mmCIF file of C-alpha atoms in Angstrom:
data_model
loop_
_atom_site.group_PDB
_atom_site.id
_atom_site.type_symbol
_atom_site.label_atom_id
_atom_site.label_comp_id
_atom_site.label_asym_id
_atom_site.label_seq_id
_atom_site.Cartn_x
_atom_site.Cartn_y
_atom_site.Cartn_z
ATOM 1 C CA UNK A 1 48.531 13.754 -47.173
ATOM 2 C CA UNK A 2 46.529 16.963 -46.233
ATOM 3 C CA UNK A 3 47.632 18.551 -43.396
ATOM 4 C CA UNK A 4 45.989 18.678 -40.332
ATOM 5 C CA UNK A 5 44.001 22.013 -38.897
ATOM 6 C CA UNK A 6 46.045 24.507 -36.914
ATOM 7 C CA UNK A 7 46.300 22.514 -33.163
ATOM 8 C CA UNK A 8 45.617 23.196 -29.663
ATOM 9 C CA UNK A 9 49.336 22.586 -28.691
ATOM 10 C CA UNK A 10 48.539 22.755 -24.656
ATOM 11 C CA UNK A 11 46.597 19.400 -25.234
ATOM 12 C CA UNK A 12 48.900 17.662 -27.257
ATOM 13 C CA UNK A 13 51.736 18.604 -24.560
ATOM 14 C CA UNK A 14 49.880 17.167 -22.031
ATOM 15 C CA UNK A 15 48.493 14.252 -23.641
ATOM 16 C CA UNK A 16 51.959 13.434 -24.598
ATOM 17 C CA UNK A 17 53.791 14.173 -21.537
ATOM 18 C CA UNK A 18 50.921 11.237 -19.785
ATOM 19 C CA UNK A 19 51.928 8.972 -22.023
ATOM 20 C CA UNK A 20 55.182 9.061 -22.092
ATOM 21 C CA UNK A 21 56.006 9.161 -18.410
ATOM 22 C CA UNK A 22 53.646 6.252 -18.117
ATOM 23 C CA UNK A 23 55.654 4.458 -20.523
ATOM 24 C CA UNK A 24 59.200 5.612 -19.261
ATOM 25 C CA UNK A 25 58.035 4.377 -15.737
ATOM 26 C CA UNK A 26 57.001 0.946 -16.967
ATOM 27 C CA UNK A 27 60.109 0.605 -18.777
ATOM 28 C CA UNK A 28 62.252 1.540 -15.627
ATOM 29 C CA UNK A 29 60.214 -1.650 -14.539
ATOM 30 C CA UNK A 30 60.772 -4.045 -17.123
ATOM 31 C CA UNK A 31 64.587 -3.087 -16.893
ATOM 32 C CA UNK A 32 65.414 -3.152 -12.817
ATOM 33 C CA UNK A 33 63.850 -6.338 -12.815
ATOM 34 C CA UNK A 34 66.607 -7.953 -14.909
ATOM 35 C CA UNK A 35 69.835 -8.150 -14.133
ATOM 36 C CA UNK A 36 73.188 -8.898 -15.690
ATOM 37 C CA UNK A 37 73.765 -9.106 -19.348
ATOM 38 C CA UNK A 38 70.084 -9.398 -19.903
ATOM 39 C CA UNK A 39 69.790 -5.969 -18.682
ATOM 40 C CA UNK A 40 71.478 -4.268 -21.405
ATOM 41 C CA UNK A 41 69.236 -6.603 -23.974
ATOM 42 C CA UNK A 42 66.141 -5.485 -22.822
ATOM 43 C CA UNK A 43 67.058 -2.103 -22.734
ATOM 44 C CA UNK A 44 67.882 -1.966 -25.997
ATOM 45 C CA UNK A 45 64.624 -3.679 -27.056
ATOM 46 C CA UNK A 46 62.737 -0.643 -24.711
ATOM 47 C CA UNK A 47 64.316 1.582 -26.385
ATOM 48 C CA UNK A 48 64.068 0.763 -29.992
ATOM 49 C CA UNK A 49 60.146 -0.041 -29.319
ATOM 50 C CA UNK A 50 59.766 3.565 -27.485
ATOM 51 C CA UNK A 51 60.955 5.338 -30.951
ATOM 52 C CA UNK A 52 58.697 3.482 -33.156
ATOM 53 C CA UNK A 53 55.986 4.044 -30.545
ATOM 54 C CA UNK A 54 57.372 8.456 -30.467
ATOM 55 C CA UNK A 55 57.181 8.158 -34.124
ATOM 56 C CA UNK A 56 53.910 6.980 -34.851
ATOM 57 C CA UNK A 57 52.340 9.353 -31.597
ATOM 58 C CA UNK A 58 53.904 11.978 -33.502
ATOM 59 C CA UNK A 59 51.512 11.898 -35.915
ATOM 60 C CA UNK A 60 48.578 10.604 -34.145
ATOM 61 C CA UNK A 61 48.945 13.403 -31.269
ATOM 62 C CA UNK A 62 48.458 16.307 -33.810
ATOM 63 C CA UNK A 63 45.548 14.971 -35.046
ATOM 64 C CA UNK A 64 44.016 14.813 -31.598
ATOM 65 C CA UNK A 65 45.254 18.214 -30.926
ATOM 66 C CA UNK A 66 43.182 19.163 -33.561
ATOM 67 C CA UNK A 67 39.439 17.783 -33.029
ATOM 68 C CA UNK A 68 39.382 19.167 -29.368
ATOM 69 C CA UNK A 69 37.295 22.015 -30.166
ATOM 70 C CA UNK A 70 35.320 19.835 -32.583
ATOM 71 C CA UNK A 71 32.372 16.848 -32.006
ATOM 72 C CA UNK A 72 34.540 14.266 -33.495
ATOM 73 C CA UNK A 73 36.529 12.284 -31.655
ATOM 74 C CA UNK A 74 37.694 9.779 -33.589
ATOM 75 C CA UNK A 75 41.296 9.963 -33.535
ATOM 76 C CA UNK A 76 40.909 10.165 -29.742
ATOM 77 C CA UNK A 77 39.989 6.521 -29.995
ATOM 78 C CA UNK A 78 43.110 5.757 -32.300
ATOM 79 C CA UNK A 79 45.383 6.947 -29.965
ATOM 80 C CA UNK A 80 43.355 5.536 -26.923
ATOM 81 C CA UNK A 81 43.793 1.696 -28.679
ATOM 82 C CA UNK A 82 47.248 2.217 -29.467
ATOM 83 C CA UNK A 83 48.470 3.637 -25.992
ATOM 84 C CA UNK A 84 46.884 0.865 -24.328
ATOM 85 C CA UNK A 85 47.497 -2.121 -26.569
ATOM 86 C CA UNK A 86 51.018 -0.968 -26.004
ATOM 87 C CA UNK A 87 51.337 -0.292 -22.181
ATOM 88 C CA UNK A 88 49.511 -3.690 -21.869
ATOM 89 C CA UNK A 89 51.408 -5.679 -23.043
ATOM 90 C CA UNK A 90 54.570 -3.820 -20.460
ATOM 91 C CA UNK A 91 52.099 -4.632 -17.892
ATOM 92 C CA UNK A 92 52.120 -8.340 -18.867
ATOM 93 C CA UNK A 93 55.831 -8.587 -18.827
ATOM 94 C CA UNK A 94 55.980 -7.081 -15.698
ATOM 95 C CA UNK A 95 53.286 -8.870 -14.015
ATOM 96 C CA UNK A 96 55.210 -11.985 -15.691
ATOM 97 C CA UNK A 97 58.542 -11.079 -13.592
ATOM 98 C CA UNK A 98 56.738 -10.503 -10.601
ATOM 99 C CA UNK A 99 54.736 -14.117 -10.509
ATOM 100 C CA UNK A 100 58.414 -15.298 -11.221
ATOM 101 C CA UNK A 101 60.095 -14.116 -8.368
ATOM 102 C CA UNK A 102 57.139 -15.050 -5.512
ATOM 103 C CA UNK A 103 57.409 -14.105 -2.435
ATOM 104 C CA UNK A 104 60.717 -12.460 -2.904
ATOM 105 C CA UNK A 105 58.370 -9.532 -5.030
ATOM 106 C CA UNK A 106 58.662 -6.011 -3.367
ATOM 107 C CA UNK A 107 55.010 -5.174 -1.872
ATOM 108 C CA UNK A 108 55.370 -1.317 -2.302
ATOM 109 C CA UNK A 109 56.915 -1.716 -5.946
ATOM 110 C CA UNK A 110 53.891 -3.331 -6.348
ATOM 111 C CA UNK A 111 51.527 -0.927 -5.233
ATOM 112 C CA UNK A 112 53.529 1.540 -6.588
ATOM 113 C CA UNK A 113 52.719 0.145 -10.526
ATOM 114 C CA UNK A 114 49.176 -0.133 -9.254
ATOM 115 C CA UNK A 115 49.130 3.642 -8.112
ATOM 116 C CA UNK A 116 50.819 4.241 -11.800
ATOM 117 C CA UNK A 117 48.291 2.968 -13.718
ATOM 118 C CA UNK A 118 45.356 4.010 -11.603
ATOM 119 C CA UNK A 119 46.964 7.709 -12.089
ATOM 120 C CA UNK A 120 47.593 7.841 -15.858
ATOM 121 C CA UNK A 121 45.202 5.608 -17.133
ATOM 122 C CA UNK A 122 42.465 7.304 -16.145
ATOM 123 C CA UNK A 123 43.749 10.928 -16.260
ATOM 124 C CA UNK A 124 44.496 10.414 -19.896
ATOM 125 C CA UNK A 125 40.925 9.372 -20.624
ATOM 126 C CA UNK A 126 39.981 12.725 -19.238
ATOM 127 C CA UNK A 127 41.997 14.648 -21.433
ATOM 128 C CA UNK A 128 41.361 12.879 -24.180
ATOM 129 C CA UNK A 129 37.574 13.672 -23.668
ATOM 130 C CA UNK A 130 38.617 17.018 -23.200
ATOM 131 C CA UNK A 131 34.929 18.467 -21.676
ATOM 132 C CA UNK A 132 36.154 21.889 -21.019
ATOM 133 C CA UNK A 133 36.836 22.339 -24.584
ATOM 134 C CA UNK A 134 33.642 21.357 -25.550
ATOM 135 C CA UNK A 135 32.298 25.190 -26.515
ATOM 136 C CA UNK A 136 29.614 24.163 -28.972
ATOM 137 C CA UNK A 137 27.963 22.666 -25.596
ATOM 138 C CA UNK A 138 26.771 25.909 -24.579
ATOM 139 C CA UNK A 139 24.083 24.768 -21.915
ATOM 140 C CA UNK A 140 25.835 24.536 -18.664
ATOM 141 C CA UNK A 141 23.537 21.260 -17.971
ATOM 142 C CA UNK A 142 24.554 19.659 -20.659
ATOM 143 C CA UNK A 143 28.039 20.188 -19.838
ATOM 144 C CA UNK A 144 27.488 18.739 -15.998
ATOM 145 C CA UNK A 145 25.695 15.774 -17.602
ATOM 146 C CA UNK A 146 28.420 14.800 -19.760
ATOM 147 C CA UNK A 147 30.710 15.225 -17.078
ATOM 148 C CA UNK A 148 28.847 12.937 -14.467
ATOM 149 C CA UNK A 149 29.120 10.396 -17.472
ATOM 150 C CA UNK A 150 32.812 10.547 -17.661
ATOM 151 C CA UNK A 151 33.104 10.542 -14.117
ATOM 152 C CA UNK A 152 31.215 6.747 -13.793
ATOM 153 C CA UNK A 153 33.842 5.666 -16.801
ATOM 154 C CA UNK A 154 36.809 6.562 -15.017
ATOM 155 C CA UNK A 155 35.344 5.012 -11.685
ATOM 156 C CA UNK A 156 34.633 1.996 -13.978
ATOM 157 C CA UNK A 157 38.451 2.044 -15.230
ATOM 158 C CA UNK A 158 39.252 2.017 -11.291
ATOM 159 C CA UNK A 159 37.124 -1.075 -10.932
ATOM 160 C CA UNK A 160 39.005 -2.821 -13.475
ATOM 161 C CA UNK A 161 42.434 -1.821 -12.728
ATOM 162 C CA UNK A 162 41.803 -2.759 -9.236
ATOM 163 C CA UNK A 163 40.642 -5.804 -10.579
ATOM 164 C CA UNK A 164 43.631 -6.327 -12.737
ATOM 165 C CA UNK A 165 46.155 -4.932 -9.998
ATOM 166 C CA UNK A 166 45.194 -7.803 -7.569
ATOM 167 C CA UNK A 167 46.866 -10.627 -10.041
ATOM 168 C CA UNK A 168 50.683 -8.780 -9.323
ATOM 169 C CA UNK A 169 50.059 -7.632 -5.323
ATOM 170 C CA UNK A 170 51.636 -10.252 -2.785
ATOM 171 C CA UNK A 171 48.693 -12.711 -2.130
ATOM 172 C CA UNK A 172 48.793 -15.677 0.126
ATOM 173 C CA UNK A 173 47.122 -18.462 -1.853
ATOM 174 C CA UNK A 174 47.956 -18.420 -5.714
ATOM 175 C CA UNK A 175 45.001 -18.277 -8.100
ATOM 176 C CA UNK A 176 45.268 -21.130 -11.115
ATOM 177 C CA UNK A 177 47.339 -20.149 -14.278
ATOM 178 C CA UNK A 178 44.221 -20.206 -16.238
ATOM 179 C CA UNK A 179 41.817 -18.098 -13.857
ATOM 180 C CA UNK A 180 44.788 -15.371 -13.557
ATOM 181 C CA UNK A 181 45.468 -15.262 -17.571
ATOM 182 C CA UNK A 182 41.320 -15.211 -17.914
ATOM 183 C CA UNK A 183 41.621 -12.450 -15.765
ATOM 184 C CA UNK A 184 44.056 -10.594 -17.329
ATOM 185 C CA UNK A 185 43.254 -10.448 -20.455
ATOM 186 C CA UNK A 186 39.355 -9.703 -19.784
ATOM 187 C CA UNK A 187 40.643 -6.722 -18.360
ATOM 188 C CA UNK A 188 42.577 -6.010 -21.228
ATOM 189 C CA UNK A 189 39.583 -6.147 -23.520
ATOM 190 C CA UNK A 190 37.774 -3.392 -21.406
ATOM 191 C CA UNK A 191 40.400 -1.642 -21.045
ATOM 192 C CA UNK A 192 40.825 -1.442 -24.664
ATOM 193 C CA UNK A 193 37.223 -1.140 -26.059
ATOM 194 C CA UNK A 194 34.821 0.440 -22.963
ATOM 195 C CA UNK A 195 36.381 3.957 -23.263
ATOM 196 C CA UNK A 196 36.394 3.947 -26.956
ATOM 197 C CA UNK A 197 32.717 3.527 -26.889
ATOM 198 C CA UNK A 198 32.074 6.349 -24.756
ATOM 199 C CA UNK A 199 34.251 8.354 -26.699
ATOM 200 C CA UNK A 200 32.313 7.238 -29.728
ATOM 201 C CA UNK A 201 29.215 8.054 -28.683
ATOM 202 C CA UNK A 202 30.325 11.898 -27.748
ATOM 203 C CA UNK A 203 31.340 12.310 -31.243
ATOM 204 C CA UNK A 204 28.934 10.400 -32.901
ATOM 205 C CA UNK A 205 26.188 12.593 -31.259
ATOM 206 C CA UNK A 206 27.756 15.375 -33.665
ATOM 207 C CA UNK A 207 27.057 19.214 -31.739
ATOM 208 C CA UNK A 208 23.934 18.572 -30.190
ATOM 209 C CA UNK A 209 24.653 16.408 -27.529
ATOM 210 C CA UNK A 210 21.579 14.966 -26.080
ATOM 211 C CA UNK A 211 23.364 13.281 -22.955
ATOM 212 C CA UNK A 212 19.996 10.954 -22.210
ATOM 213 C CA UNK A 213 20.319 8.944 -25.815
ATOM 214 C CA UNK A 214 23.933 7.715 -24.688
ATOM 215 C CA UNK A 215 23.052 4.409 -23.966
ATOM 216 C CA UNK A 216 25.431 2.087 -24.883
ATOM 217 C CA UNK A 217 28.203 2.692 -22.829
ATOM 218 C CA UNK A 218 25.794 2.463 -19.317
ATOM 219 C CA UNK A 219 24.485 -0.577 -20.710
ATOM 220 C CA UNK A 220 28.092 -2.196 -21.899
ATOM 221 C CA UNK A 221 29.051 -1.120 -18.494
ATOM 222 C CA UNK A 222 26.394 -2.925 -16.176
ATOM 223 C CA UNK A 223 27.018 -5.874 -17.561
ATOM 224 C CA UNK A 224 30.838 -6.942 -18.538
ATOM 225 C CA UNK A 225 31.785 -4.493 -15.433
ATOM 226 C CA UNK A 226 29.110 -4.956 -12.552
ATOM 227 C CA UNK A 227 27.769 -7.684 -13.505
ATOM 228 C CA UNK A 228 30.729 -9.530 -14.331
ATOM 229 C CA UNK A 229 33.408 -7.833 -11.510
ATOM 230 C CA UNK A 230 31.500 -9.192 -8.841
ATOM 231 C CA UNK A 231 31.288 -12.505 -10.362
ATOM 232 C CA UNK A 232 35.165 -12.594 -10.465
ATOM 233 C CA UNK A 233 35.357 -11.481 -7.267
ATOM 234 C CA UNK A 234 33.008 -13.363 -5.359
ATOM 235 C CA UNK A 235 34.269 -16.318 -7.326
ATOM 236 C CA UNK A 236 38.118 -15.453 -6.080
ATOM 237 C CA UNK A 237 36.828 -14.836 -2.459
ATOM 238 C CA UNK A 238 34.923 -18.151 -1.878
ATOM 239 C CA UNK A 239 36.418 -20.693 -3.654
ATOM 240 C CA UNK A 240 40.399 -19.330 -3.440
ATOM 241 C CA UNK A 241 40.303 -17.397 -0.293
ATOM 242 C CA UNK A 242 41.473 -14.250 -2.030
ATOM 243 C CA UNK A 243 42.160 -11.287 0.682
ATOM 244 C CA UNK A 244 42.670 -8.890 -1.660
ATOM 245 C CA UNK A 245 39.352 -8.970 -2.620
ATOM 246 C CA UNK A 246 38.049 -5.163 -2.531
ATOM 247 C CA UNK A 247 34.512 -5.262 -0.632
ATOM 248 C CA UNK A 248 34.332 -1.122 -1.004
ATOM 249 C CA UNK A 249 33.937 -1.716 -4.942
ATOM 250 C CA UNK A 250 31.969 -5.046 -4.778
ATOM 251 C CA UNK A 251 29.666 -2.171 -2.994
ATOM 252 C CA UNK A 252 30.405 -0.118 -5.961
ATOM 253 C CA UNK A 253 29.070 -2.207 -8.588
ATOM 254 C CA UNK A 254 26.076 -3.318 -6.131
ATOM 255 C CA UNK A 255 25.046 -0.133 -6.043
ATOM 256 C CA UNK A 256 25.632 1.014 -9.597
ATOM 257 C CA UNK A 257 23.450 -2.213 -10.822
ATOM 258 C CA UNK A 258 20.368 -0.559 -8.925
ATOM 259 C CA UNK A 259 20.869 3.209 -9.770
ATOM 260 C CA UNK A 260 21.699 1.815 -13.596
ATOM 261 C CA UNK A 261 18.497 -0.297 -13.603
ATOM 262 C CA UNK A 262 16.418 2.492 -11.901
ATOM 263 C CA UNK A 263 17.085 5.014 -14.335
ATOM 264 C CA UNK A 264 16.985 2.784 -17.480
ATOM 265 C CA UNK A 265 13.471 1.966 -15.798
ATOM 266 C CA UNK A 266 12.611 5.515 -15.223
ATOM 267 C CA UNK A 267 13.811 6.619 -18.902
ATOM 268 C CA UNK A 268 11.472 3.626 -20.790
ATOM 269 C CA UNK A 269 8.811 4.716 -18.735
ATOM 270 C CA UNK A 270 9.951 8.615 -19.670
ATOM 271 C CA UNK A 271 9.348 7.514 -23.286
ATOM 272 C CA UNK A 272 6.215 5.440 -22.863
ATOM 273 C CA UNK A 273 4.534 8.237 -20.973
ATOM 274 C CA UNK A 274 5.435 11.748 -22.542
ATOM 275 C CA UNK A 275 2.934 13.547 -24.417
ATOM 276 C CA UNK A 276 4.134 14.764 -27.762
ATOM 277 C CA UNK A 277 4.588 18.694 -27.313
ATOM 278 C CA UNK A 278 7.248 17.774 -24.963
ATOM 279 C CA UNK A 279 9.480 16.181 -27.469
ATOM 280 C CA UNK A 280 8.474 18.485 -30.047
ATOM 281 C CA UNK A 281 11.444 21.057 -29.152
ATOM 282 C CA UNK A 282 14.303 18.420 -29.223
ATOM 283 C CA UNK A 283 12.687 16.911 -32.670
ATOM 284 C CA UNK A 284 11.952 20.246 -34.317
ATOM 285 C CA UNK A 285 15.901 20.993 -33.491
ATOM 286 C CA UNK A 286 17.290 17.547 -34.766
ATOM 287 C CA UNK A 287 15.035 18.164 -38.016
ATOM 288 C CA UNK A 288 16.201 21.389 -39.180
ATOM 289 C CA UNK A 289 18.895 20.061 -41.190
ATOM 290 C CA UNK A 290 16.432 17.682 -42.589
ATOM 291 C CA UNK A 291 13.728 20.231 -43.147
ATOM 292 C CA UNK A 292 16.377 22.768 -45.003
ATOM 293 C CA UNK A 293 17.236 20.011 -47.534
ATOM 294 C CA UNK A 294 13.810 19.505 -48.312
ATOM 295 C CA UNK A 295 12.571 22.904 -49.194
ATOM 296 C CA UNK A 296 14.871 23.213 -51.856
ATOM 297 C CA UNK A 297 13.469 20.865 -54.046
ATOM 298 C CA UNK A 298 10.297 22.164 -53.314
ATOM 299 C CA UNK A 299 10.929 25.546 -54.029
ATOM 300 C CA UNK A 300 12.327 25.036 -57.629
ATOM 301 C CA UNK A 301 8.557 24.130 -58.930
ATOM 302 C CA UNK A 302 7.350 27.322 -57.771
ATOM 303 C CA UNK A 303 9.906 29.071 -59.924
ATOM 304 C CA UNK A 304 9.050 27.233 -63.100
ATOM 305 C CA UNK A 305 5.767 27.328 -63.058
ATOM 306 C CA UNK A 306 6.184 31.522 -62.997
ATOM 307 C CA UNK A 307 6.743 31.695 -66.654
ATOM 308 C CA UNK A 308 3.270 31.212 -67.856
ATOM 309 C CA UNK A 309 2.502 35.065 -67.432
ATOM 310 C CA UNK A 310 5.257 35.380 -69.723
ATOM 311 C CA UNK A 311 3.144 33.395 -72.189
ATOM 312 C CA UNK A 312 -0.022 35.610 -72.004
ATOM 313 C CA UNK A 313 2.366 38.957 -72.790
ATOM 314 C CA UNK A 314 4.032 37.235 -75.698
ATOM 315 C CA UNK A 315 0.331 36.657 -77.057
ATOM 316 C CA UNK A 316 -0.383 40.251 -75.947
ATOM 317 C CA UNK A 317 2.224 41.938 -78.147
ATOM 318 C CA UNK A 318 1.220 39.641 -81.043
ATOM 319 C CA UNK A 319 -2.225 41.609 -81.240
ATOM 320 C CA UNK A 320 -1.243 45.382 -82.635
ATOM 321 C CA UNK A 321 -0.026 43.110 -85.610
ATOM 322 C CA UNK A 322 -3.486 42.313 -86.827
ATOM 323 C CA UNK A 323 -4.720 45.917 -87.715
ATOM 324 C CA UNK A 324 -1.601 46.480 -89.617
ATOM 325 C CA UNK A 325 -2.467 43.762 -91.458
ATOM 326 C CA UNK A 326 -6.289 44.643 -92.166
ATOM 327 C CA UNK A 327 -5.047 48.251 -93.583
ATOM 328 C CA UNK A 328 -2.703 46.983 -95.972
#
């Protein structure tokens, strides 16, 4: 296996240190809410599943460590999958225990594993994006762009940890089994693949970011997350009486459907509309490597066809030979 270029240890620390203490917090969960000999079982089972998990972030962490200072983030999404397929599935067995005991659930341990996950989820994302160690964005505008982006995916991971949080807080009117395991899992699904697409998209744009081509995720976005979320909750307000229903990020998503349709609006219209000299710059700069590659097969015919002046002197030096000749 080749080894991996030298790392920047300060974000593999602190990448590490968020997922850990996320996971040593859910497993102080999983384990205070059994009691008796089942206790020491599941222990044991958190345990044994935390070293496989340290054993394979040992690897994976270095790697990330590695690509900060470069375009590619692509074991950023590895380790985004894994940590979150993982913590998941905690979640579930937690939110399991909870639904099991009813009304006898603690309300502030419940908001307290909400808090949790709105904390670490999201501040992982941002270090795993890592914007400030993006040098080879020199334009501060691009920079601030890219930033704004990441700052509507975390809000969006808000949305649908809110979302998710409301199936484990005390409620007064349960939901039905399959609405709440719909739920769930959907959740789980965006939690999984929305921030590996915007992570994608920053490394698949290579050095020159061009912030205004990275579509997808603001697309993917306005529709399984605005679109959707206040289906779900409109749905769990009027026909189950839900009170936990959060009418701040119904607003939210109201509001991010029009700015979201405004500007995709604005930027079809941008590309409709624009003469050609003002796209010249950016295509001129995402041609050069093109352009570079092409001149060097071009070039090579002018050096072969150079040696016909070479021909003329060979017949040139040919010529004192006749007088000899005509002496003899």
């Amino acid at each position: 296996m080749v080894p991996p270029p030298p790392s920047n240890k300060p974000h593999v620390c602190l990448s590490c240190v968020l997922i850990m203490s996320s996971m040593a917090l859910l497993d102080a969960y999983l384990v205070e809410q059994n009691q008796g000999p089942r206790k020491v079982g599941v222990c044991i089972m958190v345990m044994v599943g935390d070293v496989c998990f340290l054993i394979v972030l040992r690897y994976i962490a270095v790697w990330v460590g590695a690509e900060v200072r470069t375009a590619k983030r692509g074991y950023a999404m590895i380790l985004w999958f894994f940590y979150v397929f993982v913590l998941e599935i905690k979640v579930y067995f937690v939110y399991q225990n909870y639904k099991a005991e009813g009304d006898r659930a603690d309300a502030l341990t419940c908001k307290a594993l909400t808090v949790l996950l709105s904390v670490f989820i999201p501040g992982l994302y941002v270090t795993l994006a890592a914007i400030d160690h993006m040098e080879y964005v020199r334009p501060l505008k691009k920079r601030e762009e890219l930033r704004s982006r990441l700052f509507w995916v975390v809000v969006d991971l808000l949305d649908i940890l809110d979302i998710q949080a409301s199936l484990w807080e005390p409620q007064r009117k349960g939901l039905p089994l399959w609405v709440e395991g719909l739920t769930f899992f959907y959740c789980y699904i965006l939690l999984l693949i929305l921030p590996c697409v915007s992570l994608s998209e920053i490394s698949m744009q290579g050095v020159n970011i061009v912030p205004h081509k990275m579509l997808l995720y603001p697309i993917l976005s306005l529709v399984a997350i605005n679109f959707i979320t206040i289906l779900i909750r409109g749905g769990n307000m009027v026909f189950y009486r839900d009170i936990r229903v959060s009418g701040i990020l119904m607003g939210k998503n109201v509001l991010a459907i029009v700015l979201k349709t405004c500007s995709f609006v604005q930027y079809r219209r941008h590309l409709q509309e624009a003469p050609t000299p003002a796209l010249a710059p950016e295509l001129q700069r995402d041609a050069m490597p093109q352009s570079s590659r092409v001149a060097v097969p071009v070039a090579m015919p002018m050096t072969v066809s150079m040696p016909p002046p070479q021909v003329v002197i060979q017949d040139l030096t040919t010529l004192p030979e006749e007088p000899e000749l005509e002496e003899t």
